[in-house]
mmCIF file of C-alpha atoms in Angstrom:
data_model
loop_
_atom_site.group_PDB
_atom_site.id
_atom_site.type_symbol
_atom_site.label_atom_id
_atom_site.label_comp_id
_atom_site.label_asym_id
_atom_site.label_seq_id
_atom_site.Cartn_x
_atom_site.Cartn_y
_atom_site.Cartn_z
ATOM 1 C CA MET B 1 -32.565 8.768 1.932
ATOM 2 C CA VAL B 2 -29.667 7.538 4.072
ATOM 3 C CA LEU B 3 -27.954 5.835 1.143
ATOM 4 C CA ASP B 4 -28.134 8.973 -0.995
ATOM 5 C CA SER B 5 -26.456 10.948 1.783
ATOM 6 C CA ILE B 6 -23.449 8.641 1.453
ATOM 7 C CA ASP B 7 -22.933 9.490 -2.248
ATOM 8 C CA PRO B 8 -20.906 12.685 -1.627
ATOM 9 C CA TRP B 9 -18.555 10.780 0.686
ATOM 10 C CA VAL B 10 -17.962 8.042 -1.884
ATOM 11 C CA HIS B 11 -17.384 10.612 -4.633
ATOM 12 C CA ALA B 12 -14.992 12.525 -2.385
ATOM 13 C CA ALA B 13 -12.992 9.341 -1.807
ATOM 14 C CA PHE B 14 -12.822 8.060 -5.390
ATOM 15 C CA ASP B 15 -13.195 11.059 -7.721
ATOM 16 C CA PRO B 16 -9.626 12.296 -7.045
ATOM 17 C CA LEU B 17 -8.468 8.845 -8.201
ATOM 18 C CA HIS B 18 -10.332 9.345 -11.509
ATOM 19 C CA LEU B 19 -12.806 6.633 -10.452
ATOM 20 C CA SER B 20 -16.035 8.639 -10.421
ATOM 21 C CA GLY B 21 -18.021 5.548 -11.410
ATOM 22 C CA VAL B 22 -17.660 4.171 -7.880
ATOM 23 C CA GLY B 23 -19.597 7.124 -6.485
ATOM 24 C CA THR B 24 -22.204 6.847 -9.228
ATOM 25 C CA TYR B 25 -22.784 3.098 -9.084
ATOM 26 C CA TRP B 26 -21.783 1.918 -5.612
ATOM 27 C CA GLN B 27 -25.409 1.119 -4.741
ATOM 28 C CA VAL B 28 -25.831 -0.910 -7.950
ATOM 29 C CA ILE B 29 -22.599 -2.768 -7.269
ATOM 30 C CA GLY B 30 -23.632 -3.493 -3.681
ATOM 31 C CA ALA B 31 -27.077 -4.740 -4.742
ATOM 32 C CA SER B 32 -25.494 -7.011 -7.359
ATOM 33 C CA LEU B 33 -23.023 -8.390 -4.817
ATOM 34 C CA LEU B 34 -25.854 -9.095 -2.374
ATOM 35 C CA GLY B 35 -27.872 -10.677 -5.174
ATOM 36 C CA HIS B 36 -25.113 -13.170 -5.961
ATOM 37 C CA ILE B 37 -24.778 -14.096 -2.284
ATOM 38 C CA VAL B 38 -28.539 -14.685 -2.038
ATOM 39 C CA LEU B 39 -28.533 -16.672 -5.293
ATOM 40 C CA LEU B 40 -25.833 -18.985 -3.962
ATOM 41 C CA ARG B 41 -27.904 -19.522 -0.800
ATOM 42 C CA LEU B 42 -31.051 -20.354 -2.797
ATOM 43 C CA LEU B 43 -29.457 -22.726 -5.295
ATOM 44 C CA PRO B 44 -29.360 -25.780 -2.953
ATOM 45 C CA LEU B 45 -33.169 -25.572 -2.665
ATOM 46 C CA VAL B 46 -33.566 -24.992 -6.406
ATOM 47 C CA SER B 47 -31.237 -27.910 -7.187
ATOM 48 C CA LYS B 48 -33.202 -30.236 -4.906
ATOM 49 C CA LEU B 49 -36.398 -29.312 -6.779
ATOM 50 C CA LEU B 50 -35.064 -29.377 -10.348
ATOM 51 C CA PHE B 51 -32.263 -31.961 -10.140
ATOM 52 C CA PRO B 52 -33.231 -34.216 -7.199
ATOM 53 C CA ASN B 53 -31.429 -37.362 -8.353
ATOM 54 C CA THR B 54 -28.214 -35.619 -9.358
ATOM 55 C CA TYR B 55 -27.997 -33.284 -6.371
ATOM 56 C CA SER B 56 -28.831 -35.900 -3.739
ATOM 57 C CA ARG B 57 -25.908 -38.171 -4.658
ATOM 58 C CA LEU B 58 -23.285 -35.406 -4.513
ATOM 59 C CA SER B 59 -20.983 -35.091 -1.520
ATOM 60 C CA THR B 60 -21.224 -31.987 0.675
ATOM 61 C CA THR B 61 -18.158 -30.483 -1.019
ATOM 62 C CA ASP B 62 -19.491 -31.258 -4.501
ATOM 63 C CA LYS B 63 -22.890 -29.789 -3.638
ATOM 64 C CA HIS B 64 -21.225 -26.470 -2.830
ATOM 65 C CA ALA B 65 -19.117 -26.659 -6.014
ATOM 66 C CA TRP B 66 -22.284 -27.471 -8.000
ATOM 67 C CA CYS B 67 -24.015 -24.341 -6.660
ATOM 68 C CA VAL B 68 -20.946 -22.189 -7.329
ATOM 69 C CA SER B 69 -20.870 -23.504 -10.930
ATOM 70 C CA LEU B 70 -24.556 -22.651 -11.362
ATOM 71 C CA THR B 71 -23.964 -19.138 -9.982
ATOM 72 C CA THR B 72 -21.043 -18.515 -12.321
ATOM 73 C CA LEU B 73 -23.017 -19.991 -15.232
ATOM 74 C CA VAL B 74 -25.835 -17.484 -14.662
ATOM 75 C CA HIS B 75 -23.305 -14.651 -14.599
ATOM 76 C CA SER B 76 -21.474 -15.862 -17.728
ATOM 77 C CA ILE B 77 -24.750 -15.999 -19.661
ATOM 78 C CA TYR B 78 -25.590 -12.485 -18.456
ATOM 79 C CA ASP B 79 -22.141 -11.180 -19.420
ATOM 80 C CA SER B 80 -22.180 -12.851 -22.838
ATOM 81 C CA PHE B 81 -25.635 -11.518 -23.712
ATOM 82 C CA PHE B 82 -24.815 -7.878 -23.009
ATOM 83 C CA ILE B 83 -21.296 -7.932 -24.439
ATOM 84 C CA LEU B 84 -22.629 -9.384 -27.707
ATOM 85 C CA ALA B 85 -25.363 -6.724 -27.698
ATOM 86 C CA PHE B 86 -22.734 -3.951 -27.559
ATOM 87 C CA ILE B 87 -19.947 -5.567 -29.587
ATOM 88 C CA ASN B 88 -20.668 -3.408 -32.662
ATOM 89 C CA HIS B 89 -21.784 -0.295 -30.803
ATOM 90 C CA SER B 90 -20.664 2.694 -32.888
ATOM 91 C CA ALA B 91 -19.710 5.051 -30.034
ATOM 92 C CA LEU B 92 -17.493 2.422 -28.418
ATOM 93 C CA ASN B 93 -15.866 1.178 -31.627
ATOM 94 C CA GLU B 94 -15.247 4.567 -33.218
ATOM 95 C CA ASN B 95 -13.487 5.966 -30.157
ATOM 96 C CA LYS B 96 -11.874 3.120 -28.273
ATOM 97 C CA MET B 97 -10.298 5.383 -25.670
ATOM 98 C CA ASP B 98 -13.033 7.874 -24.823
ATOM 99 C CA GLY B 99 -16.214 6.358 -26.256
ATOM 100 C CA PHE B 100 -18.864 5.407 -23.729
ATOM 101 C CA ASN B 101 -22.487 4.363 -23.434
ATOM 102 C CA GLN B 102 -24.473 4.877 -20.226
ATOM 103 C CA ASP B 103 -26.524 1.693 -20.607
ATOM 104 C CA PHE B 104 -23.330 -0.295 -21.142
ATOM 105 C CA GLU B 105 -21.832 1.418 -18.112
ATOM 106 C CA TYR B 106 -24.786 0.354 -15.960
ATOM 107 C CA TYR B 107 -24.462 -3.241 -17.170
ATOM 108 C CA LEU B 108 -20.775 -3.196 -16.209
ATOM 109 C CA ALA B 109 -21.668 -1.940 -12.727
ATOM 110 C CA VAL B 110 -24.064 -4.875 -12.296
ATOM 111 C CA ALA B 111 -21.348 -7.260 -13.506
ATOM 112 C CA MET B 112 -18.984 -5.658 -10.994
ATOM 113 C CA GLY B 113 -21.014 -7.132 -8.148
ATOM 114 C CA TYR B 114 -20.300 -10.637 -9.407
ATOM 115 C CA TYR B 115 -16.575 -10.021 -9.769
ATOM 116 C CA MET B 116 -16.388 -8.681 -6.219
ATOM 117 C CA TRP B 117 -18.181 -11.814 -5.002
ATOM 118 C CA ASP B 118 -15.830 -13.967 -7.075
ATOM 119 C CA LEU B 119 -12.758 -12.205 -5.675
ATOM 120 C CA SER B 120 -13.995 -12.583 -2.090
ATOM 121 C CA THR B 121 -14.612 -16.292 -2.728
ATOM 122 C CA CYS B 122 -11.084 -16.615 -4.073
ATOM 123 C CA ILE B 123 -9.624 -14.898 -1.000
ATOM 124 C CA ILE B 124 -11.668 -16.936 1.485
ATOM 125 C CA ASN B 125 -10.829 -20.203 -0.301
ATOM 126 C CA PHE B 126 -7.294 -19.228 -1.293
ATOM 127 C CA ALA B 127 -5.953 -22.734 -0.651
ATOM 128 C CA ASP B 128 -8.262 -24.068 -3.385
ATOM 129 C CA TYR B 129 -7.768 -21.239 -5.892
ATOM 130 C CA GLY B 130 -4.146 -20.104 -5.561
ATOM 131 C CA TYR B 131 -2.243 -17.051 -6.720
ATOM 132 C CA MET B 132 -3.205 -17.098 -10.408
ATOM 133 C CA TYR B 133 -6.930 -16.842 -9.697
ATOM 134 C CA LEU B 134 -6.288 -14.194 -7.055
ATOM 135 C CA ILE B 135 -4.263 -12.108 -9.533
ATOM 136 C CA HIS B 136 -6.915 -12.620 -12.217
ATOM 137 C CA GLY B 137 -9.739 -11.607 -9.872
ATOM 138 C CA SER B 138 -7.945 -8.576 -8.407
ATOM 139 C CA LEU B 139 -6.968 -7.175 -11.797
ATOM 140 C CA GLY B 140 -10.483 -7.755 -13.095
ATOM 141 C CA VAL B 141 -12.148 -5.869 -10.236
ATOM 142 C CA PHE B 142 -9.858 -2.850 -10.596
ATOM 143 C CA GLY B 143 -10.264 -2.974 -14.367
ATOM 144 C CA LEU B 144 -14.046 -2.732 -14.012
ATOM 145 C CA LEU B 145 -13.701 0.212 -11.613
ATOM 146 C CA ILE B 146 -11.877 1.989 -14.443
ATOM 147 C CA VAL B 147 -14.390 1.266 -17.229
ATOM 148 C CA ILE B 148 -17.442 2.268 -15.157
ATOM 149 C CA SER B 149 -15.660 5.605 -14.696
ATOM 150 C CA ARG B 150 -15.732 6.307 -18.458
ATOM 151 C CA HIS B 151 -12.199 5.263 -19.249
ATOM 152 C CA LEU B 152 -11.496 2.705 -21.991
ATOM 153 C CA GLN B 153 -15.049 1.322 -22.020
ATOM 154 C CA PHE B 154 -14.504 -0.353 -25.386
ATOM 155 C CA TYR B 155 -11.910 -2.670 -23.857
ATOM 156 C CA ALA B 156 -14.516 -4.168 -21.578
ATOM 157 C CA ILE B 157 -15.700 -5.958 -24.745
ATOM 158 C CA PRO B 158 -12.561 -7.993 -25.602
ATOM 159 C CA TYR B 159 -11.796 -8.537 -21.907
ATOM 160 C CA LEU B 160 -15.311 -9.745 -20.987
ATOM 161 C CA LEU B 161 -16.388 -11.482 -24.204
ATOM 162 C CA PRO B 162 -14.366 -14.538 -23.065
ATOM 163 C CA GLU B 163 -17.254 -15.134 -20.635
ATOM 164 C CA LEU B 164 -18.918 -16.739 -23.667
ATOM 165 C CA SER B 165 -16.411 -19.581 -23.429
ATOM 166 C CA SER B 166 -17.015 -19.720 -19.677
ATOM 167 C CA VAL B 167 -20.647 -20.645 -20.343
ATOM 168 C CA PHE B 168 -19.463 -23.954 -21.804
ATOM 169 C CA LEU B 169 -16.801 -24.330 -19.101
ATOM 170 C CA HIS B 170 -19.446 -24.209 -16.369
ATOM 171 C CA ILE B 171 -21.741 -26.543 -18.313
ATOM 172 C CA ARG B 172 -18.782 -28.923 -18.526
ATOM 173 C CA HIS B 173 -18.387 -28.835 -14.750
ATOM 174 C CA LEU B 174 -22.100 -29.469 -14.212
ATOM 175 C CA LEU B 175 -22.132 -32.371 -16.673
ATOM 176 C CA LYS B 176 -19.178 -33.880 -14.850
ATOM 177 C CA PHE B 177 -20.955 -33.582 -11.487
ATOM 178 C CA ALA B 178 -24.056 -35.158 -13.023
ATOM 179 C CA GLY B 179 -22.074 -38.160 -14.267
ATOM 180 C CA TYR B 180 -22.185 -37.362 -17.981
ATOM 181 C CA SER B 181 -18.422 -37.065 -18.516
ATOM 182 C CA ASN B 182 -18.319 -40.023 -20.912
ATOM 183 C CA THR B 183 -21.259 -38.937 -23.056
ATOM 184 C CA LEU B 184 -21.384 -37.376 -26.512
ATOM 185 C CA LEU B 185 -22.989 -34.283 -24.980
ATOM 186 C CA TYR B 186 -19.938 -33.738 -22.765
ATOM 187 C CA LYS B 187 -17.557 -34.141 -25.706
ATOM 188 C CA VAL B 188 -19.514 -31.775 -27.975
ATOM 189 C CA ASN B 189 -19.734 -29.190 -25.199
ATOM 190 C CA PHE B 190 -15.985 -29.484 -24.583
ATOM 191 C CA LEU B 191 -15.279 -28.999 -28.296
ATOM 192 C CA ILE B 192 -17.408 -25.831 -28.376
ATOM 193 C CA PHE B 193 -15.694 -24.623 -25.230
ATOM 194 C CA LEU B 194 -12.256 -25.266 -26.716
ATOM 195 C CA VAL B 195 -13.066 -23.373 -29.938
ATOM 196 C CA THR B 196 -14.455 -20.362 -28.062
ATOM 197 C CA TYR B 197 -11.605 -20.452 -25.545
ATOM 198 C CA VAL B 198 -8.861 -20.396 -28.177
ATOM 199 C CA GLY B 199 -10.707 -18.093 -30.576
ATOM 200 C CA ILE B 200 -12.044 -15.547 -28.097
ATOM 201 C CA ARG B 201 -10.300 -15.890 -24.737
ATOM 202 C CA ILE B 202 -6.861 -16.125 -26.339
ATOM 203 C CA GLY B 203 -7.085 -14.895 -29.953
ATOM 204 C CA PHE B 204 -9.612 -12.027 -29.801
ATOM 205 C CA GLU B 205 -8.405 -10.814 -26.418
ATOM 206 C CA ALA B 206 -4.723 -10.984 -27.383
ATOM 207 C CA PHE B 207 -5.356 -9.080 -30.637
ATOM 208 C CA HIS B 208 -6.996 -6.129 -28.880
ATOM 209 C CA SER B 209 -4.442 -6.267 -26.070
ATOM 210 C CA ALA B 210 -1.656 -5.900 -28.639
ATOM 211 C CA ARG B 211 -3.408 -2.942 -30.278
ATOM 212 C CA LEU B 212 -3.810 -1.267 -26.899
ATOM 213 C CA VAL B 213 -0.128 -1.813 -26.048
ATOM 214 C CA ILE B 214 0.846 -0.110 -29.319
ATOM 215 C CA ASP B 215 -1.511 2.829 -28.669
ATOM 216 C CA VAL B 216 -0.247 3.228 -25.119
ATOM 217 C CA TYR B 217 3.379 3.079 -26.283
ATOM 218 C CA HIS B 218 2.705 5.894 -28.769
ATOM 219 C CA GLN B 219 0.583 7.729 -26.165
ATOM 220 C CA ARG B 220 -2.532 7.606 -28.335
ATOM 221 C CA THR B 221 -4.836 7.383 -25.337
ATOM 222 C CA GLY B 222 -7.201 10.325 -25.843
ATOM 223 C CA HIS B 223 -8.509 11.843 -22.620
ATOM 224 C CA THR B 224 -8.055 8.630 -20.656
ATOM 225 C CA PHE B 225 -6.034 8.959 -17.461
ATOM 226 C CA TYR B 226 -2.722 7.674 -18.822
ATOM 227 C CA PRO B 227 -1.768 5.411 -15.877
ATOM 228 C CA TYR B 228 -5.058 3.577 -16.364
ATOM 229 C CA ALA B 229 -4.289 3.067 -20.051
ATOM 230 C CA VAL B 230 -0.931 1.575 -19.023
ATOM 231 C CA PHE B 231 -2.705 -0.626 -16.477
ATOM 232 C CA TYR B 232 -5.133 -1.898 -19.116
ATOM 233 C CA ALA B 233 -2.276 -2.727 -21.466
ATOM 234 C CA ILE B 234 -0.614 -4.737 -18.681
ATOM 235 C CA LEU B 235 -3.990 -6.291 -17.838
ATOM 236 C CA GLY B 236 -4.402 -7.561 -21.401
ATOM 237 C CA ILE B 237 -0.926 -9.108 -21.447
ATOM 238 C CA THR B 238 -1.493 -10.729 -18.041
ATOM 239 C CA LEU B 239 -4.906 -12.164 -18.927
ATOM 240 C CA THR B 240 -3.625 -13.613 -22.190
ATOM 241 C CA THR B 241 -0.666 -15.225 -20.399
ATOM 242 C CA LEU B 242 -2.938 -16.737 -17.728
ATOM 243 C CA ASN B 243 -5.313 -18.031 -20.394
ATOM 244 C CA VAL B 244 -2.489 -19.850 -22.181
ATOM 245 C CA ILE B 245 -1.353 -21.414 -18.890
ATOM 246 C CA TRP B 246 -4.893 -22.488 -18.037
ATOM 247 C CA LEU B 247 -5.389 -23.994 -21.496
ATOM 248 C CA ARG B 248 -2.748 -26.615 -20.726
ATOM 249 C CA GLN B 249 -4.446 -27.401 -17.412
ATOM 250 C CA ILE B 250 -7.823 -27.680 -19.122
ATOM 251 C CA PHE B 251 -6.454 -30.140 -21.685
ATOM 252 C CA LYS B 252 -4.920 -32.223 -18.914
ATOM 253 C CA ALA B 253 -8.121 -32.275 -16.832
ATOM 254 C CA ALA B 254 -10.276 -33.115 -19.862
ATOM 255 C CA TYR B 255 -7.944 -35.935 -20.924
ATOM 256 C CA TYR B 256 -8.096 -37.620 -17.537
ATOM 257 C CA THR B 257 -11.865 -37.131 -17.391
ATOM 258 C CA LEU B 258 -12.433 -38.720 -20.787
ATOM 259 C CA TYR B 259 -9.789 -41.404 -20.259
ATOM 260 C CA PRO B 260 -9.733 -42.200 -16.517
ATOM 261 C CA ALA B 261 -7.687 -45.357 -17.187
ATOM 262 C CA ALA B 262 -4.766 -43.146 -18.246
ATOM 263 C CA LYS B 263 -4.764 -41.458 -14.833
ATOM 264 C CA LYS B 264 -4.783 -44.818 -13.061
ATOM 265 C CA ASN B 265 -1.865 -46.058 -15.162
ATOM 266 C CA LYS B 266 0.115 -42.891 -14.417
ATOM 267 C CA THR B 267 -0.526 -43.288 -10.698
ATOM 268 C CA LYS B 268 0.697 -46.876 -10.783
ATOM 269 C CA THR B 269 3.793 -45.873 -12.738
ATOM 270 C CA ASN B 270 4.672 -43.142 -10.237
#
């Protein structure tokens, strides 16, 4: 096959960089990327069929944002399911530096397609996303290239488990688009999101990031390519910092959504 003939070229390009997973899974990553693009194209039709009243009253901009939220929701559910399935995996937990599982590796390659799509969306719509999302997306893509190459696979768990909180974040966005921002359902969903965000996206992730920083400092990194261990330590610190910054923004956005009169009063005051 033509695609198989490309494998040696991809391996030749990435294996010297200790990123052999690119050569092994580039077809999987490409198929996943294409799948997310197709999904985004199909969601307007699906939304018209399943949510005709809600979708029809959205503006053109909000319709696109609605479909993006649905796409990211599907991915977050996928991520959460597989991360939870491997969270207590013995090979990964017993050897956090060198432990690996081939099924887990394949799942990460599929997830990689989404993160490449997400990064490209961030670049194309940079004016809407800004530097923080670009940094977050770029670090995430390179981080996944490392773990699919059998380095530090365990750390994909604390760094991707926060997708569980993203499930409720995307549901929050969809409820807001649908006009349910003042309902009990919206408030309960936001409470669940807040608990998972603080507990997992900040607490759980920060805990394992700190442990990795200590191991890297003492050079307890097993057979992992040391620069990648350093990168992952920096990645953990960066993600935790961004999550704390975003938490303030989330509180502010939720407050003005639940209490729109407060936003009007602030506008008048200014």
